[in-house]
CSV table of C-alpha atoms and ligand atoms in Angstrom, one decimal:
chain,number,residue,atom,x,y,z
A,2,MET,CA,-6.2,-36.6,-0.7
A,3,ARG,CA,-4.7,-33.5,0.7
A,4,VAL,CA,-3.4,-31.3,-2.1
A,5,LEU,CA,-1.0,-28.4,-1.9
A,6,VAL,CA,-1.9,-25.8,-4.6
A,7,THR,CA,0.9,-23.2,-5.2
A,8,GLY,CA,-0.5,-20.1,-6.8
A,9,GLY,CA,-4.0,-21.0,-5.7
A,10,ALA,CA,-5.0,-17.3,-5.5
A,11,GLY,CA,-4.5,-16.8,-9.3
A,12,TYR,CA,-6.8,-17.4,-12.2
A,13,ILE,CA,-6.3,-21.1,-13.0
A,14,GLY,CA,-5.1,-22.1,-9.5
A,15,SER,CA,-8.2,-20.7,-7.8
A,16,VAL,CA,-10.5,-22.6,-10.2
A,17,VAL,CA,-8.6,-25.8,-9.8
A,18,SER,CA,-8.7,-25.4,-6.0
A,19,ALA,CA,-12.5,-24.9,-6.0
A,20,GLU,CA,-13.0,-27.9,-8.3
A,21,LEU,CA,-10.8,-30.1,-6.0
A,22,LEU,CA,-12.8,-29.0,-3.0
A,23,ARG,CA,-16.0,-29.8,-4.8
A,24,ALA,CA,-14.7,-33.2,-5.6
A,25,GLY,CA,-14.1,-33.8,-1.8
A,26,GLN,CA,-10.3,-33.3,-1.7
A,27,GLU,CA,-8.6,-31.2,1.0
A,28,VAL,CA,-6.8,-28.2,-0.3
A,29,VAL,CA,-3.9,-26.1,1.1
A,30,VAL,CA,-3.2,-23.0,-0.9
A,31,VAL,CA,0.2,-21.2,-0.9
A,32,ASP,CA,0.4,-17.9,-2.7
A,33,ASP,CA,2.6,-14.8,-2.1
A,34,LEU,CA,-0.2,-12.6,-3.6
A,35,SER,CA,2.3,-10.9,-5.9
A,36,THR,CA,-0.3,-11.2,-8.6
A,37,GLY,CA,-3.1,-13.3,-7.0
A,38,HIS,CA,-6.0,-12.2,-5.0
A,39,ALA,CA,-6.7,-13.4,-1.4
A,40,ASP,CA,-10.4,-13.4,-2.0
A,41,ALA,CA,-10.0,-15.8,-5.0
A,42,VAL,CA,-8.9,-18.5,-2.6
A,43,PRO,CA,-12.0,-20.7,-2.3
A,44,PRO,CA,-13.6,-20.9,1.1
A,45,GLY,CA,-12.7,-24.3,2.5
A,46,ALA,CA,-9.1,-24.2,1.5
A,47,GLN,CA,-6.4,-23.5,4.1
A,48,PHE,CA,-4.4,-20.5,3.0
A,49,HIS,CA,-0.8,-19.5,3.7
A,50,GLN,CA,0.6,-16.3,2.2
A,51,LEU,CA,4.1,-17.6,1.5
A,52,SER,CA,6.4,-17.9,-1.5
A,53,ILE,CA,7.3,-21.3,-2.9
A,54,ALA,CA,10.9,-20.8,-1.5
A,55,GLU,CA,9.5,-20.5,2.0
A,56,LEU,CA,7.8,-23.9,2.4
A,57,ASP,CA,10.6,-25.7,4.3
A,58,PRO,CA,10.0,-26.7,7.1
A,59,VAL,CA,6.4,-25.6,7.5
A,60,ILE,CA,5.1,-27.9,4.8
A,61,GLY,CA,6.0,-30.8,7.1
A,62,ASP,CA,3.0,-30.0,9.3
A,63,TRP,CA,0.4,-29.9,6.6
A,64,GLY,CA,0.1,-33.6,5.7
A,65,ILE,CA,0.4,-33.1,2.0
A,66,ASP,CA,-0.1,-36.1,-0.4
A,67,GLY,CA,0.4,-34.3,-3.7
A,68,VAL,CA,1.2,-30.9,-5.2
A,69,ILE,CA,-0.2,-28.8,-8.1
A,70,HIS,CA,2.2,-26.1,-8.9
A,71,PHE,CA,1.0,-22.9,-10.6
A,72,ALA,CA,3.0,-20.2,-8.8
A,73,ALA,CA,4.9,-18.5,-11.5
A,74,ARG,CA,5.2,-15.3,-13.5
A,75,SER,CA,3.4,-15.6,-16.8
A,76,LEU,CA,3.6,-12.6,-19.0
A,77,VAL,CA,5.4,-13.2,-22.2
A,78,GLY,CA,6.3,-9.6,-22.9
A,79,GLU,CA,7.4,-8.9,-19.4
A,80,SER,CA,9.6,-12.0,-19.4
A,81,VAL,CA,11.5,-10.7,-22.4
A,82,ALA,CA,12.2,-7.4,-20.6
A,83,ASP,CA,13.0,-9.0,-17.2
A,84,PRO,CA,14.5,-12.5,-17.9
A,85,ALA,CA,16.3,-12.4,-14.5
A,86,GLY,CA,13.1,-12.1,-12.7
A,87,TYR,CA,11.5,-14.9,-14.6
A,88,TRP,CA,14.5,-17.3,-14.2
A,89,ARG,CA,14.8,-16.6,-10.5
A,90,ASN,CA,11.1,-16.7,-9.7
A,91,ASN,CA,10.0,-19.6,-12.0
A,92,VAL,CA,13.1,-21.8,-12.3
A,93,VAL,CA,15.0,-21.2,-9.1
A,94,GLY,CA,11.7,-21.1,-7.2
A,95,THR,CA,10.6,-24.4,-8.6
A,96,VAL,CA,13.9,-26.1,-8.0
A,97,ALA,CA,13.6,-24.9,-4.4
A,98,LEU,CA,10.1,-26.3,-4.2
A,99,LEU,CA,11.2,-29.7,-5.7
A,100,ASP,CA,14.0,-29.9,-3.1
A,101,THR,CA,11.5,-29.2,-0.3
A,102,LEU,CA,9.1,-31.9,-1.6
A,103,ARG,CA,12.0,-34.3,-1.7
A,104,ALA,CA,13.0,-33.5,1.8
A,105,HIS,CA,9.5,-34.2,3.0
A,106,ALA,CA,9.0,-37.4,0.9
A,107,ILE,CA,6.1,-35.8,-1.2
A,108,ASP,CA,6.5,-37.6,-4.4
A,109,ARG,CA,3.6,-36.5,-6.6
A,110,ILE,CA,3.6,-33.3,-8.5
A,111,VAL,CA,1.5,-31.8,-11.3
A,112,VAL,CA,3.0,-28.7,-12.9
A,113,SER,CA,1.5,-26.0,-15.2
A,114,SER,CA,3.6,-25.9,-18.3
A,115,SER,CA,2.8,-24.1,-21.5
A,116,ALA,CA,2.7,-24.4,-25.3
A,117,ALA,CA,5.2,-21.6,-25.1
A,118,ALA,CA,7.8,-24.3,-24.5
A,119,TYR,CA,7.5,-25.3,-28.2
A,120,GLY,CA,7.9,-21.8,-29.7
A,121,GLU,CA,6.9,-21.8,-33.3
A,122,PRO,CA,6.7,-25.4,-34.5
A,123,ASP,CA,6.8,-26.4,-38.1
A,124,ARG,CA,3.9,-28.9,-37.9
A,125,GLN,CA,0.4,-28.7,-36.6
A,126,PRO,CA,-1.2,-30.0,-34.5
A,127,ILE,CA,1.6,-30.0,-32.0
A,128,THR,CA,2.5,-33.3,-30.4
A,129,GLU,CA,4.5,-33.6,-27.2
A,130,ASP,CA,7.6,-34.8,-29.1
A,131,ALA,CA,7.7,-31.6,-31.2
A,132,PRO,CA,11.0,-29.7,-31.0
A,133,THR,CA,11.1,-27.3,-28.0
A,134,ARG,CA,12.4,-23.9,-29.2
A,135,PRO,CA,10.9,-21.3,-26.9
A,136,THR,CA,10.8,-17.7,-28.3
A,137,SER,CA,10.5,-15.9,-24.9
A,138,ALA,CA,12.1,-16.1,-21.5
A,139,TYR,CA,8.7,-17.2,-20.2
A,140,GLY,CA,8.6,-20.2,-22.5
A,141,ALA,CA,12.3,-21.0,-21.7
A,142,THR,CA,11.6,-21.0,-18.0
A,143,LYS,CA,8.6,-23.4,-18.5
A,144,LEU,CA,10.8,-25.7,-20.6
A,145,ALA,CA,13.6,-25.5,-18.0
A,146,ILE,CA,11.2,-26.5,-15.2
A,147,ASP,CA,10.0,-29.5,-17.4
A,148,LEU,CA,13.6,-30.6,-17.9
A,149,ALA,CA,14.3,-30.5,-14.2
A,150,LEU,CA,11.2,-32.5,-13.5
A,151,THR,CA,12.3,-35.2,-15.9
A,152,ASP,CA,15.7,-35.5,-14.1
A,153,TYR,CA,14.1,-35.4,-10.6
A,154,ALA,CA,11.5,-38.0,-11.4
A,155,ARG,CA,14.1,-40.4,-12.8
A,156,ALA,CA,16.6,-40.0,-10.0
A,157,TYR,CA,14.3,-39.7,-7.0
A,158,GLY,CA,11.4,-41.9,-8.1
A,159,SER,CA,8.6,-39.2,-8.1
A,160,THR,CA,5.6,-39.1,-10.3
A,161,ALA,CA,5.5,-35.9,-12.3
A,162,VAL,CA,3.0,-34.6,-14.8
A,163,SER,CA,3.5,-31.3,-16.8
A,164,LEU,CA,0.4,-30.0,-18.4
A,165,ARG,CA,1.2,-27.8,-21.4
A,166,TYR,CA,-1.7,-25.5,-21.8
A,167,PHE,CA,-2.6,-23.9,-25.0
A,168,ASN,CA,-5.1,-21.0,-24.7
A,169,VAL,CA,-7.3,-20.9,-21.6
A,170,ALA,CA,-10.5,-18.9,-21.2
A,171,GLY,CA,-13.7,-18.9,-19.3
A,172,ALA,CA,-14.6,-18.7,-15.6
A,173,LEU,CA,-16.2,-20.8,-12.8
A,174,ALA,CA,-19.5,-19.7,-11.2
A,175,VAL,CA,-19.2,-20.2,-7.5
A,176,GLY,CA,-22.6,-19.4,-6.2
A,177,ASP,CA,-24.4,-16.2,-5.0
A,178,GLY,CA,-23.4,-14.6,-8.3
A,179,GLY,CA,-19.7,-15.0,-7.6
A,180,TRP,CA,-17.2,-16.1,-10.2
A,181,LEU,CA,-13.5,-17.2,-10.3
A,182,GLY,CA,-12.0,-15.8,-13.5
A,183,GLU,CA,-9.3,-13.7,-15.0
A,184,ARG,CA,-8.5,-10.6,-12.9
A,185,HIS,CA,-5.0,-9.7,-14.1
A,186,ALA,CA,-3.7,-6.2,-13.3
A,187,THR,CA,-2.0,-6.3,-16.7
A,188,GLU,CA,-4.4,-8.0,-19.1
A,189,THR,CA,-2.8,-9.3,-22.3
A,190,HIS,CA,-5.3,-12.0,-23.2
A,191,LEU,CA,-7.7,-11.9,-26.1
A,192,VAL,CA,-11.0,-12.8,-24.5
A,193,PRO,CA,-10.9,-10.4,-21.5
A,194,ASN,CA,-9.5,-7.6,-23.6
A,195,ALA,CA,-12.3,-8.1,-26.2
A,196,LEU,CA,-15.0,-8.2,-23.4
A,197,ARG,CA,-13.7,-4.9,-22.0
A,198,ALA,CA,-13.7,-3.3,-25.4
A,199,ALA,CA,-17.3,-4.6,-26.1
A,200,ALA,CA,-18.4,-3.3,-22.7
A,201,GLY,CA,-17.0,0.1,-23.6
A,202,ASP,CA,-14.8,0.1,-20.5
A,203,GLY,CA,-11.5,0.4,-22.3
A,204,PRO,CA,-9.7,1.2,-25.5
A,205,LYS,CA,-10.6,-0.6,-28.8
A,206,LEU,CA,-9.4,-4.1,-29.1
A,207,GLN,CA,-6.1,-4.1,-30.8
A,208,LEU,CA,-6.1,-6.9,-33.4
A,209,PHE,CA,-2.5,-7.9,-33.8
A,210,GLY,CA,-1.9,-8.9,-37.4
A,211,THR,CA,-4.4,-9.5,-40.3
A,212,ASP,CA,-1.8,-10.8,-42.8
A,213,TYR,CA,-1.1,-14.2,-41.4
A,214,PRO,CA,-1.3,-17.2,-43.7
A,215,THR,CA,-4.6,-18.4,-42.2
A,216,PRO,CA,-8.1,-18.5,-43.7
A,217,ASP,CA,-9.1,-15.0,-42.5
A,218,GLY,CA,-5.5,-13.6,-42.0
A,219,THR,CA,-5.7,-13.6,-38.2
A,220,CYS,CA,-3.9,-16.0,-35.8
A,221,VAL,CA,-5.4,-19.3,-35.0
A,222,ARG,CA,-5.3,-20.6,-31.4
A,223,ASP,CA,-6.6,-23.6,-29.5
A,224,TYR,CA,-8.9,-22.4,-26.6
A,225,ILE,CA,-10.1,-24.6,-23.7
A,226,HIS,CA,-12.4,-23.7,-20.8
A,227,VAL,CA,-10.7,-23.3,-17.5
A,228,VAL,CA,-13.2,-25.8,-15.9
A,229,ASP,CA,-12.1,-28.4,-18.5
A,230,LEU,CA,-8.5,-27.6,-17.6
A,231,ALA,CA,-9.3,-28.1,-13.9
A,232,ALA,CA,-10.6,-31.6,-14.7
A,233,ALA,CA,-7.3,-32.4,-16.4
A,234,HIS,CA,-5.4,-31.4,-13.3
A,235,GLN,CA,-7.6,-33.7,-11.1
A,236,ALA,CA,-6.9,-36.6,-13.5
A,237,ALA,CA,-3.2,-35.8,-13.5
A,238,LEU,CA,-3.1,-36.1,-9.7
A,239,ALA,CA,-4.2,-39.7,-10.0
A,240,VAL,CA,-1.4,-40.7,-12.4
A,241,GLN,CA,0.9,-43.4,-10.9
A,242,THR,CA,4.2,-43.5,-12.8
A,243,PRO,CA,7.0,-43.5,-10.2
A,244,GLY,CA,10.3,-42.4,-11.8
A,245,VAL,CA,8.5,-40.9,-14.8
A,246,HIS,CA,7.8,-37.4,-15.8
A,247,ASN,CA,4.8,-37.2,-18.2
A,248,VAL,CA,4.4,-34.2,-20.5
A,249,VAL,CA,0.8,-33.7,-21.8
A,250,ASN,CA,-0.6,-31.1,-24.1
A,251,LEU,CA,-4.0,-29.7,-23.1
A,252,GLY,CA,-6.0,-28.4,-26.0
A,253,SER,CA,-9.1,-29.2,-28.0
A,254,GLY,CA,-7.2,-30.3,-31.2
A,255,SER,CA,-8.8,-27.5,-33.3
A,256,GLY,CA,-8.4,-23.8,-33.5
A,257,TYR,CA,-10.3,-20.5,-33.8
A,258,SER,CA,-9.0,-17.4,-35.4
A,259,VAL,CA,-8.9,-14.1,-33.6
A,260,ARG,CA,-11.8,-12.9,-35.8
A,261,GLN,CA,-13.9,-15.9,-34.9
A,262,VAL,CA,-13.3,-15.2,-31.2
A,263,LEU,CA,-14.3,-11.6,-31.7
A,264,ASP,CA,-17.5,-12.7,-33.5
A,265,THR,CA,-18.3,-14.9,-30.6
A,266,VAL,CA,-17.7,-12.1,-28.1
A,267,ALA,CA,-20.1,-9.9,-30.1
A,268,GLU,CA,-22.7,-12.6,-30.2
A,269,VAL,CA,-22.5,-13.3,-26.5
A,270,THR,CA,-22.4,-9.7,-25.3
A,271,GLU,CA,-24.8,-8.6,-28.0
A,272,ARG,CA,-22.5,-5.6,-28.6
A,273,PRO,CA,-20.1,-4.9,-31.4
A,274,VAL,CA,-16.4,-5.2,-30.5
A,275,PRO,CA,-14.6,-2.0,-31.5
A,276,VAL,CA,-11.4,-3.1,-33.2
A,277,ASP,CA,-8.1,-1.4,-34.2
A,278,GLU,CA,-6.2,-3.5,-36.7
A,279,VAL,CA,-2.6,-3.1,-35.9
A,280,ALA,CA,0.7,-4.8,-36.7
A,281,ARG,CA,1.6,-8.3,-35.7
A,282,ARG,CA,2.7,-8.7,-32.0
A,283,PRO,CA,6.3,-9.9,-32.0
A,284,GLY,CA,6.6,-13.6,-31.3
A,285,ASP,CA,3.0,-14.6,-32.2
A,286,PRO,CA,3.1,-17.6,-34.5
A,287,ALA,CA,0.3,-18.0,-37.1
A,288,VAL,CA,-1.2,-21.2,-35.8
A,289,LEU,CA,-0.9,-23.1,-32.5
A,290,VAL,CA,-3.1,-26.1,-32.1
A,291,ALA,CA,-2.6,-29.0,-29.7
A,292,ALA,CA,-2.6,-32.7,-30.5
A,293,ASN,CA,-4.5,-34.1,-27.6
A,294,GLU,CA,-4.3,-37.8,-28.0
A,295,ARG,CA,-1.9,-38.2,-25.1
A,296,ALA,CA,-4.3,-36.3,-22.8
A,297,GLY,CA,-6.9,-38.9,-23.8
A,298,GLU,CA,-4.7,-41.9,-23.2
A,299,LEU,CA,-2.9,-40.9,-20.0
A,300,LEU,CA,-5.7,-38.8,-18.3
A,301,GLY,CA,-8.9,-40.1,-20.0
A,302,TRP,CA,-9.5,-36.4,-20.7
A,303,GLU,CA,-11.1,-34.4,-23.4
A,304,PRO,CA,-12.6,-30.9,-23.3
A,305,SER,CA,-16.4,-30.6,-23.2
A,306,ARG,CA,-17.0,-26.9,-23.3
A,307,ASP,CA,-17.0,-24.9,-26.6
A,308,LEU,CA,-15.8,-21.3,-27.3
A,309,ARG,CA,-19.3,-19.9,-26.8
A,310,SER,CA,-19.4,-21.4,-23.3
A,311,MET,CA,-15.9,-19.9,-22.5
A,312,VAL,CA,-16.9,-16.5,-23.7
A,313,ALA,CA,-20.3,-16.6,-21.9
A,314,ASP,CA,-18.7,-17.5,-18.6
A,315,ALA,CA,-15.9,-15.0,-19.0
A,316,TRP,CA,-18.6,-12.4,-19.7
A,317,GLY,CA,-20.6,-13.4,-16.6
A,318,CYS,CA,-17.4,-12.9,-14.5
A,319,TYR,CA,-16.6,-9.6,-16.2
A,320,GLN,CA,-20.0,-8.2,-15.6
A,321,ARG,CA,-19.9,-9.1,-11.9
A,322,TYR,CA,-16.5,-7.5,-11.2
A,323,ALA,CA,-15.8,-4.8,-13.8
B,15,UDP,N1,-4.6,-10.9,-29.5
B,15,UDP,C1,-5.0,-9.7,-30.1
B,15,UDP,N2,-5.3,-8.7,-29.3
B,15,UDP,C2,-5.2,-8.7,-27.9
B,15,UDP,C3,-4.7,-9.9,-27.3
B,15,UDP,C4,-4.4,-11.0,-28.2
B,15,UDP,O1,-5.2,-9.6,-31.3
B,15,UDP,O2,-5.4,-7.7,-27.3
B,15,UDP,C5,-4.3,-12.1,-30.4
B,15,UDP,C6,-2.9,-12.5,-30.3
B,15,UDP,O3,-2.1,-11.9,-31.3
B,15,UDP,C7,-3.0,-14.0,-30.5
B,15,UDP,C8,-4.4,-14.4,-29.9
B,15,UDP,O4,-5.1,-13.1,-29.9
B,15,UDP,O5,-3.0,-14.3,-31.8
B,15,UDP,C9,-4.3,-15.0,-28.5
B,15,UDP,O6,-3.5,-14.1,-27.7
B,15,UDP,P1,-3.4,-14.3,-26.1
B,15,UDP,O7,-2.5,-13.2,-25.6
B,15,UDP,O8,-4.8,-14.4,-25.6
B,15,UDP,O9,-2.8,-15.7,-25.9
B,15,UDP,P2,-1.4,-16.4,-26.5
B,15,UDP,O10,-1.8,-17.2,-27.7
B,15,UDP,O11,-0.4,-15.3,-26.8
B,15,UDP,O12,-0.9,-17.2,-25.4
């Protein structure tokens, strides 16, 4: 299969592209490099520096059988300050992409959605039929894209799968000591921030909130390894449900607290993680854990790498590029 990967120069897109190539698929990457890195596009992928709104008519020459769509802005805090940018880039951009795919009879799409579409659900673990009440413009744009996909699939007969990620961590070793991992200019995520603090390369890790109603008072999240996530995307590409948009949560079904993650970082790096305990970060729910039965049923998928493996790989990547 020849797969178009939008956002294939970003963290998850580059890992998925590399894993598709390893599985023998052909990969065409499109990325405008607004946040991605050209050197993260795996060798062997065809690369075009374009935005998703610029694919018509050139996509017609590429022989695409299916699309995995990552290209999006993805910072929760930034989205609250700049909703216009998020709605234009994520929602208007994706609708333009869907229209381009329709014009070229490309009827298979896998989209990166987010647990942020649910907001703060009352019940854990979170099933796909939980109410969707996003608490940020980022989450709202991911939900809007999913609603568009449902309508497009139904009316135009395409097969669509939205993968709602919970927390993604880890990196992929790509030979010669190289890694594909998180290299965000603005890093907001727990694992890379904790690694930087442990390495002594940055400020102390700010621990947001120690008064949550959880066993140790810190937030509980459901972490999966980016390589497990890539396997789910490959499985989603094989789904055959013309006219149906499938929404699938991707998580392990169990959670770790922030303190448990920090303990694992200290173990793996063999260094203490300097911590500043500060107030809660606005919009962070106490617990977010995925129900992953549907991922098992539809994709035959379950995660196989534990938190220690995620932190160890992220640390390998950090040490190589810091
Ligand atoms: N967190 C933290 N310090 C940081 C980054 C994150 O205490 O520098 C906490 C955050 O409050 C949340 C968890 O770690 O409970 C995971 O946050 P992250 O931003 O990695 O992912 P999110 O769950 O927001 O998608």
